[in-house]
Structure formats: structure tokens, C-alpha cells
Coordinates of C-alpha atoms in Angstrom, one line a residue:
X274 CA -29.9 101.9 -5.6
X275 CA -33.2 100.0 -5.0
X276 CA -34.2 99.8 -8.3
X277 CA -30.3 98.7 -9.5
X278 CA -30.1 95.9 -6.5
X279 CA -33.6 94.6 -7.8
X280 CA -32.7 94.0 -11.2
X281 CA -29.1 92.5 -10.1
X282 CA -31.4 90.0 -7.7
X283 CA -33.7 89.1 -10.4
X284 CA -30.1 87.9 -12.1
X285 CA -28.8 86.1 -8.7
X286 CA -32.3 84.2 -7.8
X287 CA -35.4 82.7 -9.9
X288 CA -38.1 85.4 -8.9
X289 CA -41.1 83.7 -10.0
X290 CA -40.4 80.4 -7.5
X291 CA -40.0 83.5 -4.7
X292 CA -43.6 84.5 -5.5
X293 CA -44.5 81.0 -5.3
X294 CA -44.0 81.5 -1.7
X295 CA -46.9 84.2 -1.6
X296 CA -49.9 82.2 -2.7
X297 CA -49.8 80.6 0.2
X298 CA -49.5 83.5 3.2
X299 CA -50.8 82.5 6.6
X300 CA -52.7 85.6 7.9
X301 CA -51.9 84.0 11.0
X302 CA -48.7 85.2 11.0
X303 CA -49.3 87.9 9.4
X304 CA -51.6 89.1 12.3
X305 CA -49.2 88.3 14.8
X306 CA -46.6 90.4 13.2
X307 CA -48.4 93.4 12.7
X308 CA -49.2 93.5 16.4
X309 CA -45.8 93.4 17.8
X310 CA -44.9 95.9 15.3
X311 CA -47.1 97.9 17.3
X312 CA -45.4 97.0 20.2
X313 CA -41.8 98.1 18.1
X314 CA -43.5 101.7 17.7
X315 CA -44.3 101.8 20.9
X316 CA -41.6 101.1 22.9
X317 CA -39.5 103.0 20.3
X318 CA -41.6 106.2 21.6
X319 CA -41.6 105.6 25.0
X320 CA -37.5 105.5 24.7
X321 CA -37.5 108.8 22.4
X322 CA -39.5 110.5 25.4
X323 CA -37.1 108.8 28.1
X324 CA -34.1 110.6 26.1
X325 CA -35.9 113.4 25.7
X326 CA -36.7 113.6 29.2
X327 CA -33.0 113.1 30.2
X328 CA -31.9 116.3 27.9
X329 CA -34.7 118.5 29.8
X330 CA -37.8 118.1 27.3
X331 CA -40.8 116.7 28.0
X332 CA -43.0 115.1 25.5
X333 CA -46.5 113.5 26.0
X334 CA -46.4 109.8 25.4
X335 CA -49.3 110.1 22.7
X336 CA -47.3 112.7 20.3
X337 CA -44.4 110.5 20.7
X338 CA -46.3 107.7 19.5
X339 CA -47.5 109.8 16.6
X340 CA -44.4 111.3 15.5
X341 CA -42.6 107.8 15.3
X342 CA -45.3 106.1 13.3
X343 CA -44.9 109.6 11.0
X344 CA -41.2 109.0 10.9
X345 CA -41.1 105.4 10.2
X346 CA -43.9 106.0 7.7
X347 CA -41.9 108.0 5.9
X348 CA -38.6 106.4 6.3
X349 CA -40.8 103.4 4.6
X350 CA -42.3 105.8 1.5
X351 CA -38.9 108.3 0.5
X352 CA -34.8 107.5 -0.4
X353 CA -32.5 107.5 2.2
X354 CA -34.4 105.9 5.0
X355 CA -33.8 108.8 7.3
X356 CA -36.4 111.2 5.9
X357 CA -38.6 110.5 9.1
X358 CA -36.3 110.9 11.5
X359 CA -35.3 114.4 10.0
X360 CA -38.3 115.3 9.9
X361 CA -39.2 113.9 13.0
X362 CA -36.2 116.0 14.9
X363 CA -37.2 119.3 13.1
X364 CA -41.0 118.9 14.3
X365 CA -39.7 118.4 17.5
X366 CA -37.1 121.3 17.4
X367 CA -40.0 123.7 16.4
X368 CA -41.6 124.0 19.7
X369 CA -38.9 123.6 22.3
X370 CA -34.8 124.2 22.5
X371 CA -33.5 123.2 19.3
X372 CA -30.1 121.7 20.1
X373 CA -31.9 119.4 22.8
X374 CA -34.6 118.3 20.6
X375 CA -32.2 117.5 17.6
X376 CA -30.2 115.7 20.5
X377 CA -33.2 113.8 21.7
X378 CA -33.8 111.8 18.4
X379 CA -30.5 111.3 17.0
X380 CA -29.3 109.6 20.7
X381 CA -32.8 107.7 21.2
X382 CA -31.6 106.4 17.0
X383 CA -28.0 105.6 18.5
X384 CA -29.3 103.6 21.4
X385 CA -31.0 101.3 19.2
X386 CA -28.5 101.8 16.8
X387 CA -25.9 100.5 19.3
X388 CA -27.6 97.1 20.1
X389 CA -28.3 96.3 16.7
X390 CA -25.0 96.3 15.8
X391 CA -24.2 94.5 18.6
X392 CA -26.5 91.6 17.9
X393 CA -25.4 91.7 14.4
X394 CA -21.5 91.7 15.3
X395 CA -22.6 88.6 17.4
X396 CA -24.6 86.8 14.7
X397 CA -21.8 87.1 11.9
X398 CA -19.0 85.6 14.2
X399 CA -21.2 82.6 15.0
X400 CA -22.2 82.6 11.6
X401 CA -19.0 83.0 10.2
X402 CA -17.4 80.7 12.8
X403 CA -16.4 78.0 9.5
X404 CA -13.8 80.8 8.4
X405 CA -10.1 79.6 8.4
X406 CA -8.1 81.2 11.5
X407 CA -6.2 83.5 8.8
X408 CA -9.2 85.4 7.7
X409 CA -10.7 85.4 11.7
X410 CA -7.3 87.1 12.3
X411 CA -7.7 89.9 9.7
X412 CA -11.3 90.6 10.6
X413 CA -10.0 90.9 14.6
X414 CA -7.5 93.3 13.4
X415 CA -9.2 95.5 11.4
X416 CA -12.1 95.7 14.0
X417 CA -9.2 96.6 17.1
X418 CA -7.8 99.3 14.4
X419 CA -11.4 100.6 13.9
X420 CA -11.4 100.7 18.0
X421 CA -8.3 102.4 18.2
X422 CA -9.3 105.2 15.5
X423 CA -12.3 106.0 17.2
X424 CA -11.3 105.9 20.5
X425 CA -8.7 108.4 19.5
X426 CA -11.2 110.8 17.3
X427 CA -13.2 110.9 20.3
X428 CA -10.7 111.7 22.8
X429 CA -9.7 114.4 20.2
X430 CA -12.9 115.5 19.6
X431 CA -13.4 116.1 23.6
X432 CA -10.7 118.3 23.7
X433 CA -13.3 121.0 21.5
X434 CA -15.9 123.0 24.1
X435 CA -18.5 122.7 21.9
X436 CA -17.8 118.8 20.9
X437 CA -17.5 118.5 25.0
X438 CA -21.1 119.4 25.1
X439 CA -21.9 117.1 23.3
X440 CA -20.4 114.1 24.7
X441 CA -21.1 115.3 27.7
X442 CA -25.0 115.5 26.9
X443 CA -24.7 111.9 25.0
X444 CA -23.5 110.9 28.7
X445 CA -26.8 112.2 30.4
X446 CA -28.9 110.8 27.9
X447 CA -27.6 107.3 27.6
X448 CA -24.8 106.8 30.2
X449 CA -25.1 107.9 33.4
X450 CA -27.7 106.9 36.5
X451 CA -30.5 104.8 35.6
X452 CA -30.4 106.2 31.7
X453 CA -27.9 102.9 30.7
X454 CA -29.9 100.0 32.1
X455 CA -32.9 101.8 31.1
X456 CA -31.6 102.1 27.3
X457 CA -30.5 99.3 27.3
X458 CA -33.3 97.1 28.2
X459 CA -35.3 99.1 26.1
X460 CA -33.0 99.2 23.1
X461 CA -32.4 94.9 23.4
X462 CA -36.6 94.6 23.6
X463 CA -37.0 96.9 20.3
X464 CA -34.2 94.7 18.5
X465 CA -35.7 91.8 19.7
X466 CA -39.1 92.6 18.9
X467 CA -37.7 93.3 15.0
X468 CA -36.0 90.0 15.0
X469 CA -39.0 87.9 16.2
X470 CA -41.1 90.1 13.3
X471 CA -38.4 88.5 10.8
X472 CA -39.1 85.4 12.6
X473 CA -42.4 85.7 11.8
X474 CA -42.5 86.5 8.1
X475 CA -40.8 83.5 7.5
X476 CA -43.2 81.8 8.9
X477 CA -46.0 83.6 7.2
X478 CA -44.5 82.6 3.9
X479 CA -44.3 78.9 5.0
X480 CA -40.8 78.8 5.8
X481 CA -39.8 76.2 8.6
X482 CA -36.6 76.7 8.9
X483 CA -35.4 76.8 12.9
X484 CA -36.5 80.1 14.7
X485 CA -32.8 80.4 16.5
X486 CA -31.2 80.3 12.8
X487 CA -33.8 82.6 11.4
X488 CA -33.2 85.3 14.3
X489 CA -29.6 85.0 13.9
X490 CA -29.5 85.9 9.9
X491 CA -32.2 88.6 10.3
X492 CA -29.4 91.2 12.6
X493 CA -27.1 91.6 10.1
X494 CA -30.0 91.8 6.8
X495 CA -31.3 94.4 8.7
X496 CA -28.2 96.1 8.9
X497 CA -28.1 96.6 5.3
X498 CA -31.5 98.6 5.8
X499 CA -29.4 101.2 7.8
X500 CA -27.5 102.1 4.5
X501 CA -29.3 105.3 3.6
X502 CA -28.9 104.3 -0.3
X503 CA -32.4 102.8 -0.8
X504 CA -35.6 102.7 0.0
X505 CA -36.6 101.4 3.4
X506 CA -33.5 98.8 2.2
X507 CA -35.5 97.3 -0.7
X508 CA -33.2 95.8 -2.9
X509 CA -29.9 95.5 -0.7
X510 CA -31.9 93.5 2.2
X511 CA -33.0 91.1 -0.3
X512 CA -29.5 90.8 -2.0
X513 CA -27.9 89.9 1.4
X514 CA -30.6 87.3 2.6
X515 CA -30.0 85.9 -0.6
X516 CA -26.2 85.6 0.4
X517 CA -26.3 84.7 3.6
X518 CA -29.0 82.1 3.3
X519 CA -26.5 80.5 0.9
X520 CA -23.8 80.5 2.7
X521 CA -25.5 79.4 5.8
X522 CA -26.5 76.5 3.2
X523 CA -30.2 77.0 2.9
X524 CA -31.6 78.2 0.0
X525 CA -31.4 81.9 -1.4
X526 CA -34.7 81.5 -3.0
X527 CA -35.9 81.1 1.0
X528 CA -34.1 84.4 1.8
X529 CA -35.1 86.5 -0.4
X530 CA -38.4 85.5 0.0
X531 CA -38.4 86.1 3.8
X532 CA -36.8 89.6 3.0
X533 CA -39.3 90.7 1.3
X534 CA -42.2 89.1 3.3
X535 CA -40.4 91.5 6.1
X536 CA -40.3 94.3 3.9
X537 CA -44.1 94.5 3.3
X538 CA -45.1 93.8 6.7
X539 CA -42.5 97.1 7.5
X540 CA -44.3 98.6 4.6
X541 CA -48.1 97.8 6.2
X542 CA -47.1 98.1 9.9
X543 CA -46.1 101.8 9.2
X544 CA -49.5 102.4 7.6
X545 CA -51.0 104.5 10.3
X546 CA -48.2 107.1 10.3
X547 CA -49.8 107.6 7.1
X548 CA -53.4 108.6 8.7
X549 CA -50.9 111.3 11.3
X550 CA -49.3 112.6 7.8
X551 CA -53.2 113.3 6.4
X552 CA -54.1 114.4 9.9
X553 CA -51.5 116.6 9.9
X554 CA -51.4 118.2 6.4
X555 CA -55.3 119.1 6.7
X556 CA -54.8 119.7 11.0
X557 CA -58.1 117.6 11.4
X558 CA -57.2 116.5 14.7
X559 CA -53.7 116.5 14.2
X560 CA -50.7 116.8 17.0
X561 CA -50.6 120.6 18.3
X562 CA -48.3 122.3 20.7
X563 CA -50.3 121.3 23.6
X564 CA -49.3 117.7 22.8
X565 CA -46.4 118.0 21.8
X566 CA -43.1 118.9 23.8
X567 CA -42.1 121.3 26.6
X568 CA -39.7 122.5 28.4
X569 CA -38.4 120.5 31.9
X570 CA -40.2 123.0 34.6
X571 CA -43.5 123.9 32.4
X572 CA -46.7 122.4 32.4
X573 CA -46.2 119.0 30.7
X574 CA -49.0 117.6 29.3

């Protein structure tokens, strides 16, 4: 899907005026990316322990850490874009209660998960806020339908023990007491940190456009990276900056340029889950039980 999207862009936009952009890079902004992608793995960690700790698990802050970069290094490197996080999960279920562990990274993914879509919802209808009433209408709709459907699976799917234990888990790890604000505060500075990044990469590649605008068009591009039909989105991201940037009426040549100035600083950012995968495969110094997670009650590290 990467590779197909890639050759349709080189079709949609002139390639060689989007390299253009690259002789040029501030390392500037490069640098100041790269640091509060640090910040993104970070805080991303610190909300998979939170969950965790919420399901009964304790994990050390420093093999959280770890594990993300791991994950996100590999969700950069292999298909799908979800290789990390599976293998993240299954790491994780190896040396503590499985169902919990698998629990504990598929809600921390929905918390973000949740407020991304949110900000992107929010960006397309003030984006989109030119389209005639008729076509505002249909999208209403079809969103309330979608509503409704869900609503119903879920009350449906309550009715099931197992599915009951479920939501009822989802509840404690994201819902109830102090775990919503919590999530949620977390989740909105991990968004924001990956739309100031985008921010930011336009402005390594000398784009000027307003910062607001910019940080409105990057929540739903990097929706597209969701998709688990590429790699790390290449190909599809660049695609939909290109449409978007036009029919925001900028340039496309500016958005695909952007996209993949974001795409490489992903790409580097995630380096150093790279030095925990060699770490690991040859255990020099690499995460252990002892760092890794226990049970609610043991010894946490």
C-alpha cells in the first residue's frame, strides 16, 4: 500500500520541487523536534504504566520507557504499524497475568486513540466549514447513525459475562476516579506534543505557513497513519497532506513536503528503540524481569 500510494503521489505532485524543500533543513528545528519526541515517548510510557497500574500491574517507569521506544521503533520499520504494540503487549504478558497485560496496552492505545480522533473530528468540521448545508447534513447523519450502532453493539455486547469484564475493566482503567482526568490530560499533552512535532517540520523545511493552520491539518493526516495498510503511513499521509493542503488552498507541493519531513523525524526519533531491539536480542544489558512488570501486592521495582 506504501509503495502503490508513492507512485500514485509521484502522479498527483511534482516530486523533485518537494525535495527542493530539503536542501535547505534548519537543524534548528530539527533539534527541537527530536526533543519533544522524547517528551511523546515519555509521557506515552508514563500513561501505559498509569493503565497498567489501574488493571493491578505494576511496571517500572524505565522498562516502560523502553518497551515504547521498542514498539514505536518497530511500528516505524514493519507493515501494519501495529507490530510494536503486539509485540509490546506480548512482552508484557510474558511475565505477569496475561489478560491484564494485553488489557493494559490496548486501553493505554485507546486513550490516545480517543483524543486524536477527537481533535481530528474538530479540525475537519472547521476545516470543512465552506461545505454547502446539504452535504453538512449527510455527514451529521451518518456520524448520529454511527452513534446509534455503537451504542447499541455495546449495550449488546454488555449483556455477555465475559464481554462484561471487559467493559467493566475498560471502566477502571480509563473511566472511573481519578483514571479520566488523568487520561485525559495525559492523552491531550501526547496529541499535542505530535501536532506541535508536525508544526515543527514544517518549519524545518522552511514552510511559514501559520502555526494554528498547520496544527489543524496535521490531526486528521495523522489519522491516515492509524490505517494499518502501510508502513508507519508512508504513502497515505503524504497523499492526504497533499489533499488537504489543496483544499485548504495552499499548495500540495507544501504538504507533501511537510509529510514527509514528519515522517523522517518519526523515522529518527524512534532510533533508540532500535539500540533496546540490539540490547535485547544479544541481552547486553537488556530489560529483565526484575525491570519489568509485577503483580499489584509484590515487590515493584
Amino acid at each position: 500500500m506504501s509503495l502503490g500510494s508513492l507512485v500514485l503521489l509521484a502522479f498527483v505532485v511534482d516530486l523533485r520541487s518537494v525535495m527542493v524543500r530539503f536542501t535547505e533543513l534548519d537543524p534548528g528545528w530539527v533539534a527541537a523536534a527530536l526533543t519533544v519526541s522524547f517528551v511523546q515517548v515519555f509521557l506515552s510510557a508514563w500513561r501505559w504504566r498509569f493503565t497498567a497500574n489501574r488493571l493491578g500491574l505494576l511496571i517500572s517507569l524505565r522498562y516502560a520507557v523502553f518497551e515504547y521506544y521498542l514498539a514505536t521503533f518497530l511500528n516505524q520499520v514493519l507493515p501494519g504499524g501495529i507490530v510494536g504494540d503486539v509485540s509490546r503487549a506480548w512482552r508484557h504478558a510474558k511475565g505477569t497475568e496475561k489478560r491484564a497485560a494485553l488489557q493494559a496496552v490496548a486501553f493505554e492505545r485507546l486513550s490516545g486513540l480517543v483524543v486524536m480522533s477527537a481533535a481530528a473530528s474538530f479540525s475537519a468540521v472547521v476545516l470543512l466549514r465552506e461545505l454547502s448545508r446539504g452535504i453538512q447534513e449527510i455527514s451529521l447523519g451518518i456520524v448520529l447513525l454511527l452513534s446509534v450502532s455503537v451504542g447499541l453493539s455495546m449495550r449488546r455486547a454488555q449483556e455477555n459475562r465475559e464481554t462484561s469484564q471487559l467493559f467493566s475493566d475498560l471502566r477502571r482503567a480509563l473511566i472511573d476516579g481519578i483514571a479520566l482526568p488523568v487520561q485525559l490530560i495525559t492523552s491531550a499533552t501526547v496529541v499535542g506534543t505530535y501536532l506541535l512535532v508536525f508544526v515543527m517540520a514544517a518549519r524545518a523545511v522552511q514552510l511559514e505557513t501559520d502555526g494554528l493552520l498547520l496544527a489543524m491539518l496535521a490531526a486528521p493526516i495523522l489519522m491516515t497513519m492509524l490505517l494499518p495498510v502501510t508502513i508507519a503511513g508512508w504513502g497515505l499521509r503524504e497523499l492526504a497532506a497533499a489533499a488537504l493542503w489543496s483544499t485548504a488552498g495552499l499548495s500540495a507541493i507544501d504538504g507533501v513536503a511537510v509529510s514527509i519531513s514528519y515522517g523522517l523525524l518519526a523515522l529518527v526519533s524512534s532510533l533508540p528503540g532500535a539500540c533496546v531491539f540490539v540490547f535485547t536480542l544479544f541481552r547486553i544489558g537488556g530489560l529483565n524481569q526484575k525491570a519489568g512488570p509485577t503483580r499489584a501486592g509484590s515487590d515493584a521495582p
